[in-house]
Each structure stands twice: as structure tokens, then as C-alpha cells.
Short mmCIF file of C-alpha atoms in Angstrom, two decimals:
data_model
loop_
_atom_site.label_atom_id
_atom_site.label_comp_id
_atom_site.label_asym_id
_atom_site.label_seq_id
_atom_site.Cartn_x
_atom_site.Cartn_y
_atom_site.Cartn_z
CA UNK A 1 55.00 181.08 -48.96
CA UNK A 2 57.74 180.32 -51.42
CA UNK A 3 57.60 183.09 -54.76
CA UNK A 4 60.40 184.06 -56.21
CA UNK A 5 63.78 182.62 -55.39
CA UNK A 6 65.97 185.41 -56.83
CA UNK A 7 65.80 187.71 -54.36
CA UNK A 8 67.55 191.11 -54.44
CA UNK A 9 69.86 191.61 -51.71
CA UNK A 10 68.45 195.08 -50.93
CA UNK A 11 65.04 193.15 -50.03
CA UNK A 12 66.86 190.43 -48.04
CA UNK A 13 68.57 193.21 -46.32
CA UNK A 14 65.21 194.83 -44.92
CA UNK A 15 64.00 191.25 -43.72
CA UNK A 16 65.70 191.85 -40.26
CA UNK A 17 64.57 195.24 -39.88
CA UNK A 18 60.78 193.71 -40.67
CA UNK A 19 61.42 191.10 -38.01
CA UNK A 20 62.50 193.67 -35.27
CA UNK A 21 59.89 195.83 -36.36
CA UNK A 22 57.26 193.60 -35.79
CA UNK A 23 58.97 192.33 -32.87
CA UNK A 24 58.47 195.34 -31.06
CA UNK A 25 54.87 195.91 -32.29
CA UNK A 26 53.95 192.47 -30.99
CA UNK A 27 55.76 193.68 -27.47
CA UNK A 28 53.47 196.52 -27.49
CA UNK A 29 50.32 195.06 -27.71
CA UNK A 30 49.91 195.56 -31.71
CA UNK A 31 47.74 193.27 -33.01
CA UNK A 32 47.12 194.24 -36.79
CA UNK A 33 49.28 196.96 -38.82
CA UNK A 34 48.66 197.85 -42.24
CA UNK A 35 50.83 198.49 -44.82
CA UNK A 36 50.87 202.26 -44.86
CA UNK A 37 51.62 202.14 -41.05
CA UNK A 38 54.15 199.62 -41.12
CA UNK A 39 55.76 201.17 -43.73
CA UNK A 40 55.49 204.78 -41.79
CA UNK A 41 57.44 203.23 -38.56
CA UNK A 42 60.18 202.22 -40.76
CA UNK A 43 60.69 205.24 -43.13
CA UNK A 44 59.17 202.87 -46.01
CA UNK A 45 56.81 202.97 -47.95
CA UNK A 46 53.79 200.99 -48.54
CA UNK A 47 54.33 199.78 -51.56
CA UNK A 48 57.92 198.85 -50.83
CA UNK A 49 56.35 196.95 -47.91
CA UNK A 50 54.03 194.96 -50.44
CA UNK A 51 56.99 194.29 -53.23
CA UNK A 52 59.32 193.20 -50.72
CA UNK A 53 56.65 190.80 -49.29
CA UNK A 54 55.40 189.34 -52.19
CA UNK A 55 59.13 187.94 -53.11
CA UNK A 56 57.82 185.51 -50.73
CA UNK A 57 54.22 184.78 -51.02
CA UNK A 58 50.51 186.34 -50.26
CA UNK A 59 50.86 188.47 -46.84
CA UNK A 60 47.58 189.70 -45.44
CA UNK A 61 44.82 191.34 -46.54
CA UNK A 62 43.36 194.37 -48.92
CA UNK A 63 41.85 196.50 -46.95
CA UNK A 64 42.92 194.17 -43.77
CA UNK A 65 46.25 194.58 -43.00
CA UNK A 66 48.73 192.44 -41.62
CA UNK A 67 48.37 190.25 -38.41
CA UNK A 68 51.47 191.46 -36.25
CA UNK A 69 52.25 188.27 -34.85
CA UNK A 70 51.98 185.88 -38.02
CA UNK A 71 54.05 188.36 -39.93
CA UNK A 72 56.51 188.09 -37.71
CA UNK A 73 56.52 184.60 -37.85
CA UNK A 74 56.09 183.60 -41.59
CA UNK A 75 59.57 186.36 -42.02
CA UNK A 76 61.07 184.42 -38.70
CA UNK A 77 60.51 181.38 -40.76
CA UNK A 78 61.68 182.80 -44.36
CA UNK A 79 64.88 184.02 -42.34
CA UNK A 80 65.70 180.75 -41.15
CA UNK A 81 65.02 181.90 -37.14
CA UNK A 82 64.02 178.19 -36.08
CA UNK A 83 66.47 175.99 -37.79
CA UNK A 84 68.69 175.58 -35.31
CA UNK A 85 71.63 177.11 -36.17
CA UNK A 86 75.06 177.16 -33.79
CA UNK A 87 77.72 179.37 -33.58
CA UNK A 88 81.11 179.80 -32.43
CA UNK A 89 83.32 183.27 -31.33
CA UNK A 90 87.27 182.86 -32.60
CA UNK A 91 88.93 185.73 -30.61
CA UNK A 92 87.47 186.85 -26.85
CA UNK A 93 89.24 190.48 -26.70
CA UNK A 94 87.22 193.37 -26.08
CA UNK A 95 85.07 193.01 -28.99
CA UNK A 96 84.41 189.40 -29.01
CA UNK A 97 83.69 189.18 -25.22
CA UNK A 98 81.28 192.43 -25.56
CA UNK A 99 79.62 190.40 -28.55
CA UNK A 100 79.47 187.55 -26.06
CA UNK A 101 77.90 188.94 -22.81
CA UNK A 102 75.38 191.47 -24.67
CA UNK A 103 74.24 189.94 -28.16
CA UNK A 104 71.08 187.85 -27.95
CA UNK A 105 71.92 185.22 -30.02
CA UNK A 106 68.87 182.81 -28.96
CA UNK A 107 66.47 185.44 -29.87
CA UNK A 108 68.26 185.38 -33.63
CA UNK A 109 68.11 182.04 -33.93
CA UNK A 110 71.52 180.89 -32.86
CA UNK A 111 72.83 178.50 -29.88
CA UNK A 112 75.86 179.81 -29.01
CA UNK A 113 78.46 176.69 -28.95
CA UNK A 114 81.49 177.79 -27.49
CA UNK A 115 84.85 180.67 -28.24
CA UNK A 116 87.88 180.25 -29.23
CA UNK A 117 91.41 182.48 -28.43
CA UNK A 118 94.94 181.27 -27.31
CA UNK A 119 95.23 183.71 -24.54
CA UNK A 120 96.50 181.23 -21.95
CA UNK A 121 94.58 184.11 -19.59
CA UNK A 122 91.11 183.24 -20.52
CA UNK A 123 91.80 179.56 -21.64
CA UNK A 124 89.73 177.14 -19.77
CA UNK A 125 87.52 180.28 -18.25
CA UNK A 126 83.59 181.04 -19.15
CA UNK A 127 82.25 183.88 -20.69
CA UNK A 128 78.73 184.36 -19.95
CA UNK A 129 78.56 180.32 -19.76
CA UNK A 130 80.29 180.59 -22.86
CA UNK A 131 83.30 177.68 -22.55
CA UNK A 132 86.44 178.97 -24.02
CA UNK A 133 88.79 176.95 -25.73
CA UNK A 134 92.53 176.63 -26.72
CA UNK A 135 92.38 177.99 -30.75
CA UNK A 136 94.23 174.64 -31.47
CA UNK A 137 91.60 172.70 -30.55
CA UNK A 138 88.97 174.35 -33.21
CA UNK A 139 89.03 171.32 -35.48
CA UNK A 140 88.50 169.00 -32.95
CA UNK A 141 85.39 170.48 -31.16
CA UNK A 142 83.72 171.05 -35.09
CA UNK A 143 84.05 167.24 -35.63
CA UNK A 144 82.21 166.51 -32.26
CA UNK A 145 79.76 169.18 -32.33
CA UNK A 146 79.60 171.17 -35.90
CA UNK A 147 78.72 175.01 -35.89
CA UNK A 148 76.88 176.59 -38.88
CA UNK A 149 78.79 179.99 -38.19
CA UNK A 150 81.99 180.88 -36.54
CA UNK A 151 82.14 184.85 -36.22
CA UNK A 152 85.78 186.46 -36.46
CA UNK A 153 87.14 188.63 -33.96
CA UNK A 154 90.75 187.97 -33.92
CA UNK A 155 93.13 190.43 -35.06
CA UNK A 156 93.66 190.91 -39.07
CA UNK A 157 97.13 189.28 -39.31
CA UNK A 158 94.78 185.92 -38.81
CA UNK A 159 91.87 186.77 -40.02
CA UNK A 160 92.53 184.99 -43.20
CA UNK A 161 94.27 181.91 -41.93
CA UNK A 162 91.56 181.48 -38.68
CA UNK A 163 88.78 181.37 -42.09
CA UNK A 164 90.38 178.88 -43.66
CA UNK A 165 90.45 176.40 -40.73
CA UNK A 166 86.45 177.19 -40.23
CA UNK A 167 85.69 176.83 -43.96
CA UNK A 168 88.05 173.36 -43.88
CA UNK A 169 85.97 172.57 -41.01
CA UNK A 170 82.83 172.83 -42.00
CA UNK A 171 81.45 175.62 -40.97
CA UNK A 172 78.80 177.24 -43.87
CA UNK A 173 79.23 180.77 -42.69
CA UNK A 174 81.36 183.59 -41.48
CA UNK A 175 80.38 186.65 -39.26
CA UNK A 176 83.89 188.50 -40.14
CA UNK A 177 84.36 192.06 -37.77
CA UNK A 178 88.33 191.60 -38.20
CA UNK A 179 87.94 194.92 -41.02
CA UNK A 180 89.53 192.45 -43.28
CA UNK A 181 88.25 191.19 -46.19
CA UNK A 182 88.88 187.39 -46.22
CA UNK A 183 88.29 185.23 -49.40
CA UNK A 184 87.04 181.76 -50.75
CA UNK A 185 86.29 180.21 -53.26
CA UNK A 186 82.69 180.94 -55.01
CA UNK A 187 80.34 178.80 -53.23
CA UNK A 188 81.95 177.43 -50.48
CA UNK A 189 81.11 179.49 -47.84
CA UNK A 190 78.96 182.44 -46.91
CA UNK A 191 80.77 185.71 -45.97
CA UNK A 192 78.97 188.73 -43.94
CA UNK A 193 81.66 191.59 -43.00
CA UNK A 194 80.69 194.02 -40.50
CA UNK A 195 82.48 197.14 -41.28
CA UNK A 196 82.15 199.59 -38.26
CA UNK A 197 84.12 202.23 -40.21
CA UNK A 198 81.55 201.93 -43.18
CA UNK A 199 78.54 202.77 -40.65
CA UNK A 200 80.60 205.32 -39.41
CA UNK A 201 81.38 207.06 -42.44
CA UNK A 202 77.76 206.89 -43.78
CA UNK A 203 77.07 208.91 -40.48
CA UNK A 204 79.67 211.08 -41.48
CA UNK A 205 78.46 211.99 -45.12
CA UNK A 206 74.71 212.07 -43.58
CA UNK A 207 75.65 214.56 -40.92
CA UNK A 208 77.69 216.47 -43.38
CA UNK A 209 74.50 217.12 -46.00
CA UNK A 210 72.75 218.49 -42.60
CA UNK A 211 75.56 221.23 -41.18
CA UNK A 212 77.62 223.73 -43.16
CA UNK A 213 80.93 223.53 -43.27
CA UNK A 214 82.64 225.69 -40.38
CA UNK A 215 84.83 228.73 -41.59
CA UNK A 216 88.40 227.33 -40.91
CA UNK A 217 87.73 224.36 -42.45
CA UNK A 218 86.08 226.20 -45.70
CA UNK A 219 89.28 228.15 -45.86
CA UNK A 220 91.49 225.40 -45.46
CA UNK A 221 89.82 223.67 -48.35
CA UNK A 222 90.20 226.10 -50.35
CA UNK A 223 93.95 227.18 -49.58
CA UNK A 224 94.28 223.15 -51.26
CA UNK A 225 92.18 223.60 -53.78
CA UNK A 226 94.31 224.80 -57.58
#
């Protein structure tokens, strides 16, 4: 399976979007997809499909196509779905306890250890089964039961400090949604920031290129412009 192991991150960013893909395929009875129809469902195209593949090895058939469920498994596999990994929340406010109750973390591959806040509110509580602890206690819990990931959703004025303690800890990676962009040294641990105003603003430009600018705000535009 292994090919090439310098990987663009534009092709290790479709990976999940395969997975789903072919998730839902499998869900509906899809058996075999080819290429072209793959690549059709996800606004790809089929030789994207093909390049993106063979970073990893020999996928299906000329002529054949791709069995749905062994696709889905081999990029399962290449994404690291079945190693195990464990995770921990720092921060149960809305966001974190809305990550909590409604992300599926055991269908991504993740066993959901335990959160993290010093709320003396929610303290000792359960969220979702989810135990949650006193914040001071982090290091302790990571020497008796290590997490690959700890994902961020205290405020920014500890984002940076509440990284430190995970990366000090242990932990290998960081799901950060604090819209704060904590740093480390090279190599020590891996970083993925989820930037809600980025997706937002993407939206924004996208729906922008589709409508024309209203009147007032044409005018106003141009009452600033020199």
C-alpha cells in the first residue's frame, strides 16, 4: 500500500472527504464505483481521484473500478482509523460540550478519555459519559492513562499555556478551536486549528462571486474610494 511518503497536504486533506464518501456509498448499498463516478459525487475529477490514490499504492482496477467497501478500508487504514487513538476535551463551555454530546469520535477512530475545565459547576459531573475533571489534575490523569490528542476549547487567554501542559504531557497532538494560534517547537507536536471564521469567510467571498453587489453598498464603496 505504502508509495510515496511525501505527501502533499492538499491530497492528505481530501483523504477524509474519500473516507466519508465511501462511507456513505457503502450505507447505500454501493458495491463498486469507478473513478469517473467517484470523482463526479465529490466535484473531482477522475484523474485527481487516481493521483491522489496512487500516493499510496495500486487501488482497483482499469476498466473495474473500485470495490466500495475495501476502499474505504485500505484509506481507513492509511488514515490511521484503527490505531487506537484517545482523546481528551480541555474546556466544557458551549462549544466543547456541543463537541462532546454530538461528534462521533468512535466512528473517527478516537476513544474519548475524559474533559477537562475548572468550573467548580460541572466538576465531578458527566457529559455524555464523558467524566469531567478538575484542569489541575490534567497531568496526573496523562501519566495513568496517556491521550494521543487533547482538543482545545478553553478561552484564548489559556490557550497557549493549557498547550504547553498537553505537549509537556505527552500528548502528540492538538485539535486547537480557541481561534488562537498556539506554538511549539518544530517537531514536537502536531497542531490542527479549526478556524470557524476562515470557513466563514470563504462562504463569504464564494457567495459574493455569485450576487451583485446591492446599490447602497456600491455607492458607499465608491463615496470611499479616491
Amino acid at each position: 500500500m505504502k508509495r510515496n511518503v511525501h505527501v502533499s497536504t492538499a491530497v492528505i486533506r481530501r483523504l477524509p472527504r474519500y473516507y466519508r464518501q465511501l462511507s456513505e456509498l457503502q450505507e447505500s448499498g454501493t458495491v463498486r464505483i469507478s473513478s469517473s463516478a467517484l470523482g463526479k459525487s465529490m466535484g473531482l475529477t477522475a484523474s485527481q481521484i487516481r493521483q491522489d490514490l496512487f500516493c499510496f499504492g495500486e487501488f482497483g482496477q482499469q476498466g473495474y473500478g473500485y470495490k466500495v467497501d475495501s476502499l474505504k478500508e485500505e484509506i481507513g487504514e492509511i488514515l490511521g482509523i484503527s490505531r487506537g487513538h484517545t482523546i481528551i476535551v480541555l474546556g466544557t463551555g458551549n462549544l466543547g460540550r456541543a463537541i462532546i454530546e454530538n461528534f462521533k469520535f468512535s466512528s473517527n477512530g478516537f476513544r474519548m478519555l475524559a474533559a477537562f475545565d475548572v468550573d467548580p459547576a460541572v466538576v465531578g459531573t458527566e457529559i455524555a459519559g464523558v467524566p469531567v475533571y478538575h484542569a489541575d489534575s490534567l497531568e496526573d490523569f496523562l501519566r495513568e492513562k496517556p491521550a494521543s490528542v487533547g482538543m482545545l476549547t478553553v478561552p484564548i487567554a489559556a490557550a497557549q499555556e493549557m498547550g504547553d501542559r498537553l505537549v509537556a504531557a505527552g500528548v502528540k497532538g492538538i485539535w486547537n478551536f480557541t481561534n488562537y494560534e498556539i506554538s511549539f517547537p518544530k517537531d514536537e507536536v502536531v497542531v490542527e486549528s479549526v478556524h470557524f471564521s476562515d470557513s466563514l469567510l470563504t462562504l463569504s467571498y464564494l457567495i459574493s462571486q455569485r450576487e451583485p453587489m446591492d446599490q447602497e453598498t456600491q455607492n458607499q464603496k465608491e463615496e470611499k474610494e479616491p
